[in-house]
């Protein structure tokens, strides 16, 4: 059976640890709130009504791709495309191709940023491997203008950050929803986590200050994993109704 992602791939290591995944979506939740196409998720109502549920749903799709055979991964990708096509049909217009690329680019950036924050720096070969996996996802979805290599992608990514992000009504409302669903304390933790992984452009638009309170806490969290206390920490940081999903985040 051919696997979509090889068993020894760095991508499996990244997406096999719950804390890494949480940082991926912490960063993505900040950047996506600034995306000029965020109104598409307001059209369905799913993101503002249940942002955490949306997170775990997205994790589920990513897992189907990263830990599946090539055949099953392609089925999952095709299903995502069908869902998006259905939304486009309901709205009577198409999601811009650049918006699809932006989401793909977020997964690439935050996969690397989260792993390097919590584990270790990736080699250029490993970064290329991360890029290649999501590149293949994008190609399967029929996305155009995808650079073929990680190095070529870097400048395109910067251009997307300059052209496709803006602070809007949706930005402010989404952060209000994050606070509503997380509560004041967890929301503060989310903001501090975002500061550690988002690009400078995102920090500027969200007016984040330069002090990240979690900078000193991350080493202690790494120690908690060695002491097998990290699951307790994650259960405290996320609402209790998601405890089963939290347990399922860890593969390794």
mmCIF file of C-alpha atoms in Angstrom:
data_model
loop_
_atom_site.group_PDB
_atom_site.id
_atom_site.type_symbol
_atom_site.label_atom_id
_atom_site.label_comp_id
_atom_site.label_asym_id
_atom_site.label_seq_id
_atom_site.Cartn_x
_atom_site.Cartn_y
_atom_site.Cartn_z
ATOM 1 C CA UNK A 1 0.000 0.000 0.000
ATOM 2 C CA UNK A 2 1.413 3.351 -1.062
ATOM 3 C CA UNK A 3 1.292 6.031 1.635
ATOM 4 C CA UNK A 4 0.584 9.680 0.835
ATOM 5 C CA UNK A 5 3.249 10.666 3.401
ATOM 6 C CA UNK A 6 6.144 8.291 4.110
ATOM 7 C CA UNK A 7 6.258 6.691 7.566
ATOM 8 C CA UNK A 8 9.551 8.337 8.492
ATOM 9 C CA UNK A 9 8.506 11.760 7.184
ATOM 10 C CA UNK A 10 8.966 14.872 9.322
ATOM 11 C CA UNK A 11 5.384 15.776 8.373
ATOM 12 C CA UNK A 12 4.089 12.798 10.336
ATOM 13 C CA UNK A 13 6.126 13.873 13.341
ATOM 14 C CA UNK A 14 4.698 17.401 13.116
ATOM 15 C CA UNK A 15 1.087 16.302 12.721
ATOM 16 C CA UNK A 16 1.390 13.452 15.191
ATOM 17 C CA UNK A 17 1.747 15.647 18.272
ATOM 18 C CA UNK A 18 -1.179 17.479 19.783
ATOM 19 C CA UNK A 19 0.710 20.466 21.131
ATOM 20 C CA UNK A 20 2.299 21.141 17.731
ATOM 21 C CA UNK A 21 -1.132 20.984 16.094
ATOM 22 C CA UNK A 22 -2.571 23.418 18.634
ATOM 23 C CA UNK A 23 0.153 25.943 17.833
ATOM 24 C CA UNK A 24 -0.464 25.431 14.103
ATOM 25 C CA UNK A 25 -4.095 26.374 14.544
ATOM 26 C CA UNK A 26 -3.363 29.130 17.031
ATOM 27 C CA UNK A 27 -1.293 30.834 14.354
ATOM 28 C CA UNK A 28 -3.711 30.044 11.549
ATOM 29 C CA UNK A 29 -6.650 31.388 13.556
ATOM 30 C CA UNK A 30 -4.885 34.751 13.787
ATOM 31 C CA UNK A 31 -3.862 34.948 10.158
ATOM 32 C CA UNK A 32 -7.137 33.645 8.765
ATOM 33 C CA UNK A 33 -9.047 36.322 10.671
ATOM 34 C CA UNK A 34 -7.154 38.872 8.565
ATOM 35 C CA UNK A 35 -7.668 37.160 5.220
ATOM 36 C CA UNK A 36 -9.671 39.139 2.685
ATOM 37 C CA UNK A 37 -11.674 35.986 1.881
ATOM 38 C CA UNK A 38 -12.682 35.172 5.477
ATOM 39 C CA UNK A 39 -16.262 36.205 4.610
ATOM 40 C CA UNK A 40 -16.634 32.792 2.951
ATOM 41 C CA UNK A 41 -16.659 31.060 6.331
ATOM 42 C CA UNK A 42 -19.128 33.633 7.582
ATOM 43 C CA UNK A 43 -21.377 32.661 4.690
ATOM 44 C CA UNK A 44 -21.639 29.116 6.060
ATOM 45 C CA UNK A 45 -21.724 30.383 9.653
ATOM 46 C CA UNK A 46 -19.593 27.470 10.869
ATOM 47 C CA UNK A 47 -16.474 29.351 11.918
ATOM 48 C CA UNK A 48 -18.021 32.123 14.047
ATOM 49 C CA UNK A 49 -20.588 29.797 15.644
ATOM 50 C CA UNK A 50 -18.070 27.129 16.675
ATOM 51 C CA UNK A 51 -14.414 28.072 16.086
ATOM 52 C CA UNK A 52 -13.048 25.203 18.214
ATOM 53 C CA UNK A 53 -15.278 22.664 16.530
ATOM 54 C CA UNK A 54 -14.037 23.964 13.208
ATOM 55 C CA UNK A 55 -10.465 23.505 14.417
ATOM 56 C CA UNK A 56 -10.956 19.844 15.297
ATOM 57 C CA UNK A 57 -12.859 19.252 12.061
ATOM 58 C CA UNK A 58 -9.951 20.662 10.066
ATOM 59 C CA UNK A 59 -7.511 18.557 12.090
ATOM 60 C CA UNK A 60 -9.549 15.514 11.156
ATOM 61 C CA UNK A 61 -9.209 16.221 7.448
ATOM 62 C CA UNK A 62 -5.486 16.923 7.777
ATOM 63 C CA UNK A 63 -5.019 13.635 9.625
ATOM 64 C CA UNK A 64 -6.876 11.731 6.917
ATOM 65 C CA UNK A 65 -4.345 13.077 4.449
ATOM 66 C CA UNK A 66 -1.105 12.838 6.444
ATOM 67 C CA UNK A 67 -1.668 9.356 7.891
ATOM 68 C CA UNK A 68 -3.521 7.724 5.011
ATOM 69 C CA UNK A 69 -2.715 5.742 1.926
ATOM 70 C CA UNK A 70 -2.393 7.764 -1.264
ATOM 71 C CA UNK A 71 -5.785 6.481 -2.393
ATOM 72 C CA UNK A 72 -7.565 7.442 0.833
ATOM 73 C CA UNK A 73 -5.745 10.785 1.067
ATOM 74 C CA UNK A 74 -6.838 11.669 -2.436
ATOM 75 C CA UNK A 75 -10.416 10.772 -1.517
ATOM 76 C CA UNK A 76 -10.236 13.117 1.477
ATOM 77 C CA UNK A 77 -8.838 15.921 -0.688
ATOM 78 C CA UNK A 78 -11.543 15.356 -3.302
ATOM 79 C CA UNK A 79 -14.194 15.473 -0.592
ATOM 80 C CA UNK A 80 -12.857 18.843 0.596
ATOM 81 C CA UNK A 81 -13.058 20.115 -2.967
ATOM 82 C CA UNK A 82 -16.646 18.898 -3.269
ATOM 83 C CA UNK A 83 -17.634 20.636 -0.031
ATOM 84 C CA UNK A 84 -16.124 23.904 -1.227
ATOM 85 C CA UNK A 85 -17.837 23.536 -4.601
ATOM 86 C CA UNK A 86 -21.170 23.085 -2.839
ATOM 87 C CA UNK A 87 -20.633 26.298 -0.854
ATOM 88 C CA UNK A 88 -19.675 28.141 -4.044
ATOM 89 C CA UNK A 89 -22.831 26.915 -5.740
ATOM 90 C CA UNK A 90 -24.973 28.071 -2.814
ATOM 91 C CA UNK A 91 -23.415 31.540 -2.875
ATOM 92 C CA UNK A 92 -23.418 31.794 -6.642
ATOM 93 C CA UNK A 93 -19.750 32.743 -6.980
ATOM 94 C CA UNK A 94 -16.350 31.093 -6.755
ATOM 95 C CA UNK A 95 -13.820 31.183 -3.932
ATOM 96 C CA UNK A 96 -10.756 32.971 -5.374
ATOM 97 C CA UNK A 97 -7.857 30.686 -6.219
ATOM 98 C CA UNK A 98 -5.539 32.912 -4.152
ATOM 99 C CA UNK A 99 -7.732 32.250 -1.108
ATOM 100 C CA UNK A 100 -7.246 28.499 -1.466
ATOM 101 C CA UNK A 101 -3.504 29.072 -1.808
ATOM 102 C CA UNK A 102 -3.501 31.258 1.314
ATOM 103 C CA UNK A 103 -4.953 28.441 3.432
ATOM 104 C CA UNK A 104 -2.448 25.994 1.982
ATOM 105 C CA UNK A 105 0.359 28.469 2.679
ATOM 106 C CA UNK A 106 -0.790 28.810 6.298
ATOM 107 C CA UNK A 107 -0.538 25.059 6.824
ATOM 108 C CA UNK A 108 3.007 25.085 5.418
ATOM 109 C CA UNK A 109 4.187 28.063 7.452
ATOM 110 C CA UNK A 110 2.640 27.047 10.775
ATOM 111 C CA UNK A 111 3.664 23.400 10.448
ATOM 112 C CA UNK A 112 7.262 24.571 10.291
ATOM 113 C CA UNK A 113 6.941 27.394 12.843
ATOM 114 C CA UNK A 114 5.145 25.264 15.459
ATOM 115 C CA UNK A 115 7.583 22.363 15.200
ATOM 116 C CA UNK A 116 10.603 24.644 15.421
ATOM 117 C CA UNK A 117 9.117 26.369 18.469
ATOM 118 C CA UNK A 118 8.395 23.166 20.378
ATOM 119 C CA UNK A 119 10.991 20.744 19.032
ATOM 120 C CA UNK A 120 13.978 21.845 16.993
ATOM 121 C CA UNK A 121 14.999 23.693 13.864
ATOM 122 C CA UNK A 122 14.210 21.914 10.624
ATOM 123 C CA UNK A 123 16.816 21.354 7.953
ATOM 124 C CA UNK A 124 16.245 22.812 4.498
ATOM 125 C CA UNK A 125 15.523 19.299 3.266
ATOM 126 C CA UNK A 126 12.853 18.822 5.934
ATOM 127 C CA UNK A 127 11.240 22.160 5.075
ATOM 128 C CA UNK A 128 11.202 21.076 1.448
ATOM 129 C CA UNK A 129 9.520 17.855 2.519
ATOM 130 C CA UNK A 130 6.807 19.766 4.419
ATOM 131 C CA UNK A 131 6.250 21.968 1.396
ATOM 132 C CA UNK A 132 6.097 19.020 -0.999
ATOM 133 C CA UNK A 133 3.314 17.309 0.962
ATOM 134 C CA UNK A 134 1.071 20.367 0.881
ATOM 135 C CA UNK A 135 2.091 21.132 -2.692
ATOM 136 C CA UNK A 136 0.703 17.734 -3.681
ATOM 137 C CA UNK A 137 -2.503 18.505 -1.766
ATOM 138 C CA UNK A 138 -2.837 21.767 -3.675
ATOM 139 C CA UNK A 139 -2.176 20.129 -7.032
ATOM 140 C CA UNK A 140 -4.810 17.489 -6.300
ATOM 141 C CA UNK A 141 -7.268 20.300 -5.559
ATOM 142 C CA UNK A 142 -6.472 21.849 -8.916
ATOM 143 C CA UNK A 143 -4.842 24.992 -7.533
ATOM 144 C CA UNK A 144 -2.871 27.095 -9.987
ATOM 145 C CA UNK A 145 0.322 29.140 -9.652
ATOM 146 C CA UNK A 146 1.841 26.950 -6.957
ATOM 147 C CA UNK A 147 5.637 27.270 -6.856
ATOM 148 C CA UNK A 148 7.325 23.906 -7.238
ATOM 149 C CA UNK A 149 9.841 24.231 -4.395
ATOM 150 C CA UNK A 150 9.988 25.555 -0.849
ATOM 151 C CA UNK A 151 12.647 28.125 -1.759
ATOM 152 C CA UNK A 152 10.527 29.462 -4.626
ATOM 153 C CA UNK A 153 7.508 29.536 -2.310
ATOM 154 C CA UNK A 154 9.130 31.857 0.245
ATOM 155 C CA UNK A 155 8.868 35.006 -1.866
ATOM 156 C CA UNK A 156 5.349 34.117 -3.032
ATOM 157 C CA UNK A 157 4.318 33.657 0.594
ATOM 158 C CA UNK A 158 5.596 37.158 1.436
ATOM 159 C CA UNK A 159 3.660 38.594 -1.488
ATOM 160 C CA UNK A 160 0.463 36.895 -0.306
ATOM 161 C CA UNK A 161 0.947 38.320 3.184
ATOM 162 C CA UNK A 162 1.253 41.830 1.717
ATOM 163 C CA UNK A 163 -1.633 41.542 -0.755
ATOM 164 C CA UNK A 164 -4.277 39.364 0.905
ATOM 165 C CA UNK A 165 -4.438 40.421 4.543
ATOM 166 C CA UNK A 166 -6.431 43.298 6.026
ATOM 167 C CA UNK A 167 -7.884 44.083 9.429
ATOM 168 C CA UNK A 168 -11.651 44.215 9.004
ATOM 169 C CA UNK A 169 -14.995 43.800 10.744
ATOM 170 C CA UNK A 170 -14.578 40.048 10.344
ATOM 171 C CA UNK A 171 -11.200 40.179 12.094
ATOM 172 C CA UNK A 172 -12.629 41.889 15.139
ATOM 173 C CA UNK A 173 -15.718 39.681 15.231
ATOM 174 C CA UNK A 174 -13.718 36.461 14.957
ATOM 175 C CA UNK A 175 -11.506 37.423 17.868
ATOM 176 C CA UNK A 176 -14.660 38.220 19.859
ATOM 177 C CA UNK A 177 -15.883 34.693 19.049
ATOM 178 C CA UNK A 178 -12.564 33.188 20.108
ATOM 179 C CA UNK A 179 -12.874 34.967 23.449
ATOM 180 C CA UNK A 180 -16.507 33.952 23.852
ATOM 181 C CA UNK A 181 -15.813 30.259 23.268
ATOM 182 C CA UNK A 182 -12.520 30.077 25.162
ATOM 183 C CA UNK A 183 -13.163 32.363 28.112
ATOM 184 C CA UNK A 184 -10.934 35.238 29.213
ATOM 185 C CA UNK A 185 -7.978 33.218 30.528
ATOM 186 C CA UNK A 186 -7.747 30.728 27.654
ATOM 187 C CA UNK A 187 -8.217 33.582 25.183
ATOM 188 C CA UNK A 188 -5.207 35.365 26.676
ATOM 189 C CA UNK A 189 -3.173 32.176 26.290
ATOM 190 C CA UNK A 190 -4.292 31.973 22.636
ATOM 191 C CA UNK A 191 -3.089 35.511 21.943
ATOM 192 C CA UNK A 192 0.266 34.820 23.544
ATOM 193 C CA UNK A 193 0.636 31.587 21.568
ATOM 194 C CA UNK A 194 -0.155 33.419 18.345
ATOM 195 C CA UNK A 195 2.638 35.914 18.974
ATOM 196 C CA UNK A 196 5.173 33.089 18.968
ATOM 197 C CA UNK A 197 4.402 31.726 15.492
ATOM 198 C CA UNK A 198 2.759 34.387 13.292
ATOM 199 C CA UNK A 199 4.776 36.363 10.692
ATOM 200 C CA UNK A 200 5.676 40.023 11.257
ATOM 201 C CA UNK A 201 2.957 41.222 8.857
ATOM 202 C CA UNK A 202 0.276 39.499 10.957
ATOM 203 C CA UNK A 203 1.703 40.951 14.172
ATOM 204 C CA UNK A 204 1.610 44.436 12.665
ATOM 205 C CA UNK A 205 -1.993 44.204 11.468
ATOM 206 C CA UNK A 206 -3.202 42.765 14.791
ATOM 207 C CA UNK A 207 -1.130 45.345 16.686
ATOM 208 C CA UNK A 208 0.539 42.698 18.820
ATOM 209 C CA UNK A 209 3.139 44.055 21.201
ATOM 210 C CA UNK A 210 6.661 42.660 21.064
ATOM 211 C CA UNK A 211 6.454 40.937 24.448
ATOM 212 C CA UNK A 212 5.285 37.313 24.309
ATOM 213 C CA UNK A 213 4.603 36.076 27.828
ATOM 214 C CA UNK A 214 4.785 32.436 26.755
ATOM 215 C CA UNK A 215 8.410 32.758 25.650
ATOM 216 C CA UNK A 216 9.573 31.865 29.148
ATOM 217 C CA UNK A 217 6.875 29.247 29.630
ATOM 218 C CA UNK A 218 7.578 27.158 26.510
ATOM 219 C CA UNK A 219 10.773 25.593 28.003
ATOM 220 C CA UNK A 220 8.785 24.610 31.091
ATOM 221 C CA UNK A 221 6.095 23.098 28.885
ATOM 222 C CA UNK A 222 8.721 21.047 27.084
ATOM 223 C CA UNK A 223 9.797 19.729 30.475
ATOM 224 C CA UNK A 224 6.181 18.840 31.302
ATOM 225 C CA UNK A 225 6.139 16.549 28.275
ATOM 226 C CA UNK A 226 9.124 14.655 29.628
ATOM 227 C CA UNK A 227 7.274 14.283 32.925
ATOM 228 C CA UNK A 228 4.107 13.152 31.063
ATOM 229 C CA UNK A 229 2.170 16.165 32.336
ATOM 230 C CA UNK A 230 1.470 17.732 28.941
ATOM 231 C CA UNK A 231 -1.943 16.058 28.543
ATOM 232 C CA UNK A 232 -3.017 17.616 31.827
ATOM 233 C CA UNK A 233 -1.821 21.020 30.609
ATOM 234 C CA UNK A 234 -3.730 20.679 27.331
ATOM 235 C CA UNK A 235 -6.895 19.616 29.140
ATOM 236 C CA UNK A 236 -6.670 22.788 31.227
ATOM 237 C CA UNK A 237 -6.047 25.022 28.215
ATOM 238 C CA UNK A 238 -9.048 23.758 26.227
ATOM 239 C CA UNK A 239 -12.703 23.517 27.297
ATOM 240 C CA UNK A 240 -13.738 20.205 28.876
ATOM 241 C CA UNK A 241 -16.267 19.356 26.136
ATOM 242 C CA UNK A 242 -13.335 18.798 23.796
ATOM 243 C CA UNK A 243 -11.438 16.372 26.057
ATOM 244 C CA UNK A 244 -11.948 13.401 23.717
ATOM 245 C CA UNK A 245 -10.676 15.373 20.720
ATOM 246 C CA UNK A 246 -7.700 16.535 22.789
ATOM 247 C CA UNK A 247 -6.743 12.920 23.582
ATOM 248 C CA UNK A 248 -6.941 12.002 19.904
ATOM 249 C CA UNK A 249 -4.468 14.691 18.885
ATOM 250 C CA UNK A 250 -1.450 12.659 19.957
ATOM 251 C CA UNK A 251 -0.362 9.857 17.659
ATOM 252 C CA UNK A 252 3.215 9.538 18.928
#
